[in-house]
Short mmCIF file of N, CA and C in Angstrom, two decimals:
data_model
loop_
_atom_site.label_atom_id
_atom_site.label_comp_id
_atom_site.label_asym_id
_atom_site.label_seq_id
_atom_site.Cartn_x
_atom_site.Cartn_y
_atom_site.Cartn_z
N MET O 11 -57.83 -169.29 -89.80
CA MET O 11 -57.79 -168.21 -90.78
C MET O 11 -56.36 -167.66 -90.84
N THR O 12 -55.85 -167.47 -92.03
CA THR O 12 -54.50 -166.97 -92.22
C THR O 12 -54.50 -165.45 -92.12
N LYS O 13 -53.52 -164.92 -91.40
CA LYS O 13 -53.40 -163.47 -91.23
C LYS O 13 -52.81 -162.85 -92.50
N ALA O 14 -53.39 -161.74 -92.93
CA ALA O 14 -52.87 -161.02 -94.09
C ALA O 14 -51.55 -160.34 -93.71
N ILE O 15 -50.55 -160.49 -94.56
CA ILE O 15 -49.24 -159.89 -94.33
C ILE O 15 -49.13 -158.65 -95.20
N LYS O 16 -48.78 -157.54 -94.61
CA LYS O 16 -48.65 -156.28 -95.31
C LYS O 16 -47.17 -156.00 -95.53
N LEU O 17 -46.77 -155.80 -96.77
CA LEU O 17 -45.37 -155.66 -97.13
C LEU O 17 -44.65 -154.57 -96.33
N LEU O 18 -45.17 -153.38 -96.34
CA LEU O 18 -44.46 -152.27 -95.72
C LEU O 18 -44.37 -152.40 -94.21
N THR O 19 -45.39 -152.90 -93.56
CA THR O 19 -45.34 -153.03 -92.11
C THR O 19 -44.55 -154.27 -91.69
N ALA O 20 -44.35 -155.23 -92.59
CA ALA O 20 -43.59 -156.43 -92.26
C ALA O 20 -42.08 -156.18 -92.32
N LEU O 21 -41.66 -155.20 -93.08
CA LEU O 21 -40.23 -154.90 -93.19
C LEU O 21 -39.75 -154.10 -91.98
N PRO O 22 -38.51 -154.34 -91.54
CA PRO O 22 -37.95 -153.49 -90.48
C PRO O 22 -37.95 -152.02 -90.92
N GLN O 23 -38.05 -151.12 -89.95
CA GLN O 23 -38.22 -149.69 -90.26
C GLN O 23 -37.16 -149.13 -91.19
N ALA O 24 -35.89 -149.43 -90.96
CA ALA O 24 -34.82 -148.88 -91.80
C ALA O 24 -34.97 -149.35 -93.25
N GLN O 25 -35.33 -150.60 -93.43
CA GLN O 25 -35.50 -151.14 -94.79
C GLN O 25 -36.76 -150.57 -95.44
N ARG O 26 -37.81 -150.41 -94.65
CA ARG O 26 -39.05 -149.81 -95.16
C ARG O 26 -38.78 -148.39 -95.65
N GLU O 27 -38.01 -147.62 -94.89
CA GLU O 27 -37.68 -146.25 -95.28
C GLU O 27 -36.88 -146.22 -96.58
N ARG O 28 -35.94 -147.14 -96.74
CA ARG O 28 -35.15 -147.19 -97.99
C ARG O 28 -36.06 -147.54 -99.16
N LEU O 29 -36.98 -148.46 -98.95
CA LEU O 29 -37.91 -148.83 -100.02
C LEU O 29 -38.85 -147.66 -100.35
N MET O 30 -39.30 -146.96 -99.32
CA MET O 30 -40.21 -145.83 -99.54
C MET O 30 -39.54 -144.71 -100.33
N ASP O 31 -38.22 -144.60 -100.26
CA ASP O 31 -37.50 -143.60 -101.06
C ASP O 31 -37.69 -143.83 -102.56
N LEU O 32 -38.02 -145.06 -102.95
CA LEU O 32 -38.21 -145.41 -104.36
C LEU O 32 -39.67 -145.32 -104.81
N ALA O 33 -40.57 -145.09 -103.87
CA ALA O 33 -42.01 -145.09 -104.19
C ALA O 33 -42.44 -143.79 -104.84
N HIS O 34 -43.41 -143.90 -105.72
CA HIS O 34 -44.12 -142.70 -106.15
C HIS O 34 -45.62 -143.01 -106.16
N GLU O 35 -46.40 -142.01 -105.84
CA GLU O 35 -47.84 -142.21 -105.69
C GLU O 35 -48.53 -142.22 -107.05
N VAL O 36 -49.46 -143.16 -107.20
CA VAL O 36 -50.27 -143.26 -108.40
C VAL O 36 -51.71 -143.49 -107.99
N SER O 37 -52.61 -143.29 -108.94
CA SER O 37 -54.02 -143.63 -108.70
C SER O 37 -54.60 -144.26 -109.95
N PHE O 38 -55.59 -145.10 -109.74
CA PHE O 38 -56.30 -145.77 -110.83
C PHE O 38 -57.80 -145.58 -110.62
N PRO O 39 -58.50 -145.06 -111.62
CA PRO O 39 -59.95 -144.94 -111.50
C PRO O 39 -60.60 -146.33 -111.44
N GLU O 40 -61.78 -146.37 -110.87
CA GLU O 40 -62.56 -147.61 -110.83
C GLU O 40 -62.65 -148.21 -112.23
N ASP O 41 -62.56 -149.53 -112.31
CA ASP O 41 -62.66 -150.32 -113.55
C ASP O 41 -61.44 -150.20 -114.45
N THR O 42 -60.36 -149.61 -113.98
CA THR O 42 -59.13 -149.55 -114.77
C THR O 42 -58.41 -150.89 -114.70
N ARG O 43 -58.01 -151.41 -115.85
CA ARG O 43 -57.21 -152.64 -115.88
C ARG O 43 -55.77 -152.21 -115.63
N ILE O 44 -55.20 -152.67 -114.53
CA ILE O 44 -53.86 -152.26 -114.12
C ILE O 44 -52.80 -153.06 -114.86
N PHE O 45 -53.03 -154.36 -114.99
CA PHE O 45 -52.16 -155.19 -115.81
C PHE O 45 -52.91 -156.43 -116.24
N GLU O 46 -52.38 -157.08 -117.25
CA GLU O 46 -53.01 -158.25 -117.86
C GLU O 46 -52.07 -159.45 -117.74
N ALA O 47 -52.63 -160.62 -117.49
CA ALA O 47 -51.83 -161.85 -117.43
C ALA O 47 -51.01 -161.97 -118.71
N GLY O 48 -49.75 -162.34 -118.54
CA GLY O 48 -48.86 -162.50 -119.68
C GLY O 48 -48.06 -161.26 -120.02
N GLY O 49 -48.46 -160.10 -119.48
CA GLY O 49 -47.73 -158.86 -119.74
C GLY O 49 -46.42 -158.81 -118.97
N THR O 50 -45.58 -157.87 -119.32
CA THR O 50 -44.28 -157.71 -118.66
C THR O 50 -44.46 -157.17 -117.25
N ALA O 51 -43.90 -157.90 -116.28
CA ALA O 51 -43.98 -157.51 -114.87
C ALA O 51 -42.73 -156.71 -114.52
N ASP O 52 -42.82 -155.40 -114.62
CA ASP O 52 -41.66 -154.54 -114.39
C ASP O 52 -41.89 -153.55 -113.25
N ARG O 53 -42.94 -153.75 -112.48
CA ARG O 53 -43.26 -152.86 -111.36
C ARG O 53 -44.18 -153.59 -110.39
N PHE O 54 -44.38 -152.98 -109.24
CA PHE O 54 -45.36 -153.49 -108.28
C PHE O 54 -45.91 -152.32 -107.50
N TRP O 55 -46.95 -152.58 -106.73
CA TRP O 55 -47.64 -151.53 -105.99
C TRP O 55 -47.94 -152.00 -104.57
N VAL O 56 -48.03 -151.05 -103.67
CA VAL O 56 -48.60 -151.28 -102.35
C VAL O 56 -49.83 -150.39 -102.30
N ILE O 57 -50.98 -151.01 -102.13
CA ILE O 57 -52.26 -150.30 -102.16
C ILE O 57 -52.40 -149.44 -100.90
N ARG O 58 -52.69 -148.17 -101.11
CA ARG O 58 -52.92 -147.24 -99.99
C ARG O 58 -54.40 -147.18 -99.64
N SER O 59 -55.26 -147.14 -100.67
CA SER O 59 -56.71 -147.12 -100.45
C SER O 59 -57.38 -147.69 -101.69
N GLY O 60 -58.61 -148.18 -101.48
CA GLY O 60 -59.35 -148.77 -102.58
C GLY O 60 -59.21 -150.28 -102.61
N ALA O 61 -59.71 -150.87 -103.69
CA ALA O 61 -59.71 -152.33 -103.81
C ALA O 61 -59.35 -152.74 -105.23
N VAL O 62 -58.60 -153.83 -105.33
CA VAL O 62 -58.18 -154.39 -106.61
C VAL O 62 -58.57 -155.86 -106.63
N ASN O 63 -59.12 -156.30 -107.75
CA ASN O 63 -59.41 -157.71 -107.94
C ASN O 63 -58.35 -158.32 -108.85
N LEU O 64 -57.81 -159.45 -108.44
CA LEU O 64 -56.96 -160.24 -109.32
C LEU O 64 -57.85 -161.22 -110.04
N ASP O 65 -57.66 -161.35 -111.35
CA ASP O 65 -58.53 -162.24 -112.09
C ASP O 65 -57.75 -163.13 -113.05
N GLN O 66 -58.42 -164.18 -113.46
CA GLN O 66 -57.87 -165.13 -114.42
C GLN O 66 -58.89 -165.31 -115.53
N GLU O 67 -58.42 -165.21 -116.76
CA GLU O 67 -59.31 -165.44 -117.90
C GLU O 67 -59.47 -166.95 -118.07
N VAL O 68 -60.73 -167.42 -118.00
CA VAL O 68 -60.98 -168.86 -118.15
C VAL O 68 -61.51 -169.20 -119.54
N THR O 69 -62.16 -168.25 -120.18
CA THR O 69 -62.55 -168.36 -121.59
C THR O 69 -62.38 -166.98 -122.19
N SER O 70 -62.53 -166.86 -123.49
CA SER O 70 -62.36 -165.55 -124.13
C SER O 70 -63.38 -164.53 -123.64
N ARG O 71 -64.46 -164.99 -123.01
CA ARG O 71 -65.50 -164.06 -122.54
C ARG O 71 -65.73 -164.09 -121.04
N LYS O 72 -64.94 -164.88 -120.32
CA LYS O 72 -65.19 -165.00 -118.88
C LYS O 72 -63.89 -164.91 -118.09
N ARG O 73 -63.94 -164.04 -117.08
CA ARG O 73 -62.85 -163.91 -116.11
C ARG O 73 -63.38 -164.31 -114.74
N VAL O 74 -62.52 -164.92 -113.96
CA VAL O 74 -62.87 -165.31 -112.60
C VAL O 74 -61.97 -164.55 -111.63
N THR O 75 -62.58 -163.92 -110.63
CA THR O 75 -61.81 -163.23 -109.60
C THR O 75 -61.20 -164.28 -108.69
N VAL O 76 -59.87 -164.21 -108.54
CA VAL O 76 -59.17 -165.19 -107.71
C VAL O 76 -58.75 -164.61 -106.36
N ALA O 77 -58.72 -163.29 -106.24
CA ALA O 77 -58.38 -162.65 -104.97
C ALA O 77 -58.80 -161.19 -105.02
N SER O 78 -59.07 -160.65 -103.85
CA SER O 78 -59.36 -159.23 -103.71
C SER O 78 -58.36 -158.63 -102.74
N LEU O 79 -57.79 -157.50 -103.12
CA LEU O 79 -56.76 -156.85 -102.32
C LEU O 79 -57.22 -155.47 -101.89
N GLY O 80 -56.73 -155.03 -100.74
CA GLY O 80 -57.10 -153.71 -100.24
C GLY O 80 -55.92 -153.00 -99.62
N ALA O 81 -56.22 -152.01 -98.81
CA ALA O 81 -55.19 -151.14 -98.23
C ALA O 81 -54.09 -151.95 -97.55
N GLY O 82 -52.85 -151.61 -97.89
CA GLY O 82 -51.68 -152.27 -97.32
C GLY O 82 -51.20 -153.48 -98.07
N ASP O 83 -52.03 -154.00 -98.98
CA ASP O 83 -51.67 -155.22 -99.71
C ASP O 83 -50.68 -154.96 -100.83
N LEU O 84 -49.85 -155.96 -101.07
CA LEU O 84 -48.93 -155.97 -102.20
C LEU O 84 -49.69 -156.36 -103.45
N LEU O 85 -49.57 -155.57 -104.49
CA LEU O 85 -50.15 -155.87 -105.79
C LEU O 85 -48.99 -156.13 -106.75
N GLY O 86 -48.85 -157.37 -107.14
CA GLY O 86 -47.81 -157.76 -108.09
C GLY O 86 -46.60 -158.34 -107.41
N TRP O 87 -46.27 -159.55 -107.76
CA TRP O 87 -45.06 -160.19 -107.27
C TRP O 87 -44.26 -160.82 -108.40
N SER O 88 -44.81 -160.87 -109.58
CA SER O 88 -44.18 -161.55 -110.72
C SER O 88 -42.88 -160.86 -111.15
N TRP O 89 -42.67 -159.61 -110.78
CA TRP O 89 -41.45 -158.87 -111.09
C TRP O 89 -40.23 -159.48 -110.41
N LEU O 90 -40.46 -160.32 -109.40
CA LEU O 90 -39.38 -160.87 -108.60
C LEU O 90 -38.88 -162.22 -109.13
N PHE O 91 -39.66 -162.86 -110.00
CA PHE O 91 -39.33 -164.22 -110.44
C PHE O 91 -39.39 -164.33 -111.96
N PRO O 92 -38.38 -164.98 -112.56
CA PRO O 92 -38.45 -165.23 -114.01
C PRO O 92 -39.70 -166.04 -114.33
N PRO O 93 -40.36 -165.84 -115.43
CA PRO O 93 -39.95 -165.05 -116.60
C PRO O 93 -40.41 -163.59 -116.55
N TYR O 94 -40.75 -163.07 -115.37
CA TYR O 94 -41.13 -161.66 -115.17
C TYR O 94 -42.34 -161.27 -116.01
N THR O 95 -43.34 -162.14 -115.97
CA THR O 95 -44.63 -161.84 -116.62
C THR O 95 -45.73 -162.06 -115.58
N TRP O 96 -46.80 -161.29 -115.74
CA TRP O 96 -47.92 -161.39 -114.79
C TRP O 96 -48.62 -162.73 -114.92
N ASP O 97 -48.91 -163.36 -113.78
CA ASP O 97 -49.65 -164.62 -113.77
C ASP O 97 -51.16 -164.39 -113.81
N PHE O 98 -51.60 -163.24 -113.33
CA PHE O 98 -53.02 -162.90 -113.30
C PHE O 98 -53.19 -161.51 -113.89
N GLY O 99 -54.43 -161.12 -114.08
CA GLY O 99 -54.75 -159.75 -114.43
C GLY O 99 -55.18 -159.03 -113.16
N ALA O 100 -55.20 -157.70 -113.21
CA ALA O 100 -55.63 -156.91 -112.06
C ALA O 100 -56.47 -155.74 -112.55
N VAL O 101 -57.58 -155.51 -111.85
CA VAL O 101 -58.47 -154.42 -112.20
C VAL O 101 -58.87 -153.67 -110.93
N ALA O 102 -58.92 -152.36 -111.00
CA ALA O 102 -59.36 -151.54 -109.87
C ALA O 102 -60.86 -151.75 -109.67
N PHE O 103 -61.23 -152.28 -108.52
CA PHE O 103 -62.63 -152.51 -108.19
C PHE O 103 -63.28 -151.21 -107.73
N SER O 104 -62.47 -150.31 -107.23
CA SER O 104 -62.91 -148.97 -106.82
C SER O 104 -61.74 -148.03 -107.13
N GLN O 105 -61.92 -146.76 -106.86
CA GLN O 105 -60.80 -145.83 -107.00
C GLN O 105 -59.65 -146.34 -106.14
N VAL O 106 -58.44 -146.43 -106.70
CA VAL O 106 -57.29 -146.96 -105.99
C VAL O 106 -56.18 -145.92 -105.94
N ARG O 107 -55.61 -145.76 -104.76
CA ARG O 107 -54.38 -144.98 -104.58
C ARG O 107 -53.32 -145.95 -104.11
N ALA O 108 -52.12 -145.83 -104.67
CA ALA O 108 -51.07 -146.80 -104.34
C ALA O 108 -49.69 -146.18 -104.45
N TYR O 109 -48.75 -146.83 -103.80
CA TYR O 109 -47.34 -146.54 -104.02
C TYR O 109 -46.89 -147.47 -105.14
N GLU O 110 -46.24 -146.91 -106.14
CA GLU O 110 -45.74 -147.71 -107.25
C GLU O 110 -44.22 -147.78 -107.16
N TYR O 111 -43.68 -148.96 -107.47
CA TYR O 111 -42.24 -149.20 -107.43
C TYR O 111 -41.77 -149.75 -108.77
N ASP O 112 -40.67 -149.22 -109.25
CA ASP O 112 -40.02 -149.75 -110.44
C ASP O 112 -39.21 -150.98 -110.00
N ALA O 113 -39.47 -152.13 -110.62
CA ALA O 113 -38.83 -153.38 -110.20
C ALA O 113 -37.32 -153.32 -110.34
N ALA O 114 -36.82 -152.76 -111.43
CA ALA O 114 -35.37 -152.70 -111.64
C ALA O 114 -34.69 -151.89 -110.53
N ALA O 115 -35.31 -150.79 -110.12
CA ALA O 115 -34.73 -149.96 -109.05
C ALA O 115 -34.74 -150.71 -107.72
N VAL O 116 -35.81 -151.43 -107.44
CA VAL O 116 -35.89 -152.20 -106.19
C VAL O 116 -34.88 -153.34 -106.20
N LEU O 117 -34.74 -154.01 -107.33
CA LEU O 117 -33.76 -155.09 -107.43
C LEU O 117 -32.34 -154.55 -107.27
N ALA O 118 -32.06 -153.40 -107.85
CA ALA O 118 -30.73 -152.79 -107.69
C ALA O 118 -30.47 -152.43 -106.23
N LEU O 119 -31.48 -151.90 -105.54
CA LEU O 119 -31.36 -151.60 -104.12
C LEU O 119 -31.12 -152.87 -103.32
N SER O 120 -31.75 -153.96 -103.72
CA SER O 120 -31.59 -155.24 -103.03
C SER O 120 -30.17 -155.79 -103.17
N VAL O 121 -29.54 -155.52 -104.30
CA VAL O 121 -28.14 -155.92 -104.49
C VAL O 121 -27.23 -155.04 -103.62
N GLU O 122 -27.53 -153.76 -103.59
CA GLU O 122 -26.75 -152.80 -102.79
C GLU O 122 -26.90 -153.08 -101.29
N ASP O 123 -28.10 -153.49 -100.88
CA ASP O 123 -28.40 -153.75 -99.47
C ASP O 123 -28.96 -155.17 -99.37
N PRO O 124 -28.07 -156.18 -99.28
CA PRO O 124 -28.52 -157.58 -99.27
C PRO O 124 -29.50 -157.91 -98.14
N LEU O 125 -29.38 -157.24 -97.00
CA LEU O 125 -30.32 -157.49 -95.91
C LEU O 125 -31.73 -157.05 -96.31
N LEU O 126 -31.83 -155.91 -96.97
CA LEU O 126 -33.13 -155.47 -97.47
C LEU O 126 -33.64 -156.46 -98.51
N GLY O 127 -32.78 -156.90 -99.42
CA GLY O 127 -33.18 -157.86 -100.45
C GLY O 127 -33.70 -159.15 -99.84
N LEU O 128 -33.00 -159.67 -98.84
CA LEU O 128 -33.44 -160.90 -98.17
C LEU O 128 -34.77 -160.68 -97.46
N SER O 129 -34.89 -159.57 -96.75
CA SER O 129 -36.15 -159.26 -96.06
C SER O 129 -37.31 -159.15 -97.04
N LEU O 130 -37.05 -158.50 -98.17
CA LEU O 130 -38.08 -158.32 -99.18
C LEU O 130 -38.52 -159.66 -99.76
N VAL O 131 -37.56 -160.51 -100.12
CA VAL O 131 -37.90 -161.82 -100.68
C VAL O 131 -38.65 -162.67 -99.66
N ARG O 132 -38.19 -162.66 -98.42
CA ARG O 132 -38.88 -163.44 -97.38
C ARG O 132 -40.32 -162.95 -97.17
N THR O 133 -40.48 -161.63 -97.14
CA THR O 133 -41.82 -161.08 -96.92
C THR O 133 -42.74 -161.39 -98.08
N VAL O 134 -42.25 -161.25 -99.31
CA VAL O 134 -43.07 -161.60 -100.48
C VAL O 134 -43.41 -163.09 -100.45
N ALA O 135 -42.46 -163.94 -100.07
CA ALA O 135 -42.74 -165.38 -99.97
C ALA O 135 -43.82 -165.65 -98.92
N GLU O 136 -43.77 -164.96 -97.79
CA GLU O 136 -44.81 -165.12 -96.75
C GLU O 136 -46.17 -164.67 -97.28
N ILE O 137 -46.19 -163.57 -98.02
CA ILE O 137 -47.44 -163.08 -98.60
C ILE O 137 -48.01 -164.13 -99.56
N LEU O 138 -47.15 -164.67 -100.41
CA LEU O 138 -47.60 -165.68 -101.38
C LEU O 138 -48.11 -166.93 -100.66
N ALA O 139 -47.40 -167.37 -99.64
CA ALA O 139 -47.83 -168.55 -98.89
C ALA O 139 -49.19 -168.30 -98.23
N SER O 140 -49.37 -167.12 -97.68
CA SER O 140 -50.64 -166.76 -97.04
C SER O 140 -51.78 -166.76 -98.06
N ARG O 141 -51.53 -166.16 -99.22
CA ARG O 141 -52.56 -166.12 -100.26
C ARG O 141 -52.87 -167.52 -100.78
N LEU O 142 -51.86 -168.36 -100.88
CA LEU O 142 -52.08 -169.74 -101.32
C LEU O 142 -52.96 -170.49 -100.32
N GLU O 143 -52.72 -170.27 -99.04
CA GLU O 143 -53.53 -170.91 -98.00
C GLU O 143 -54.98 -170.44 -98.07
N VAL O 144 -55.19 -169.13 -98.29
CA VAL O 144 -56.56 -168.61 -98.42
C VAL O 144 -57.24 -169.23 -99.64
N THR O 145 -56.51 -169.31 -100.76
CA THR O 145 -57.08 -169.90 -101.98
C THR O 145 -57.40 -171.36 -101.77
N ARG O 146 -56.51 -172.08 -101.09
CA ARG O 146 -56.76 -173.49 -100.80
C ARG O 146 -58.04 -173.66 -99.99
N GLY O 147 -58.22 -172.80 -98.99
CA GLY O 147 -59.44 -172.86 -98.19
C GLY O 147 -60.69 -172.59 -99.00
N LYS O 148 -60.61 -171.61 -99.92
CA LYS O 148 -61.76 -171.31 -100.78
C LYS O 148 -62.08 -172.49 -101.68
N LEU O 149 -61.06 -173.13 -102.21
CA LEU O 149 -61.29 -174.30 -103.07
C LEU O 149 -61.92 -175.43 -102.28
N LEU O 150 -61.44 -175.66 -101.08
CA LEU O 150 -62.04 -176.70 -100.25
C LEU O 150 -63.50 -176.38 -99.95
N ASP O 151 -63.77 -175.12 -99.60
CA ASP O 151 -65.15 -174.71 -99.34
C ASP O 151 -66.04 -174.92 -100.57
N ALA O 152 -65.53 -174.57 -101.73
CA ALA O 152 -66.32 -174.63 -102.96
C ALA O 152 -66.55 -176.06 -103.43
N TYR O 153 -65.56 -176.91 -103.29
CA TYR O 153 -65.65 -178.24 -103.89
C TYR O 153 -65.90 -179.37 -102.91
N VAL O 154 -65.66 -179.15 -101.63
CA VAL O 154 -65.87 -180.20 -100.65
C VAL O 154 -67.00 -179.81 -99.70
N GLY O 155 -67.37 -178.59 -99.68
CA GLY O 155 -68.38 -178.10 -98.75
C GLY O 155 -67.71 -177.36 -97.63
N ARG O 156 -68.48 -176.78 -96.78
CA ARG O 156 -67.93 -176.00 -95.66
C ARG O 156 -67.06 -176.87 -94.78
N ARG O 157 -65.88 -176.38 -94.48
CA ARG O 157 -64.97 -177.09 -93.59
C ARG O 157 -65.36 -176.77 -92.16
N PRO O 158 -65.14 -177.73 -91.29
CA PRO O 158 -65.40 -177.43 -89.87
C PRO O 158 -64.40 -176.41 -89.36
N ALA O 159 -64.84 -175.55 -88.43
CA ALA O 159 -63.96 -174.51 -87.88
C ALA O 159 -62.94 -175.08 -86.93
#
């Protein structure tokens, strides 16, 4: 089983504090669509409480949940990579409280503090790799049957 990586706790304390200086608190009521696939990715969130489902539209009337995120999880990574559009949609599964970050401000801070920028990119890459491994396991379970432990 792959360990979930939490963005804020994975960063060294000094870098975490600099990033937290850019955060502002937001909340989303249950069933709120936070972003839609294809939209402009100009921000990201770290979930403080609640749950968010990432989904993919497979037909005009059907969405499939591809991941569920909770407290401490990074919501949104598309702001870091061209073409800066969301790959999935996101909806609040319950009341959500989160820290919201403006991508342009974080990227500017990353240029100003290259060590923070490198740490941030590495941590996001680790999060993505972890999520990919979880998804791979789910696909194997769904299409090949239960894998041996």
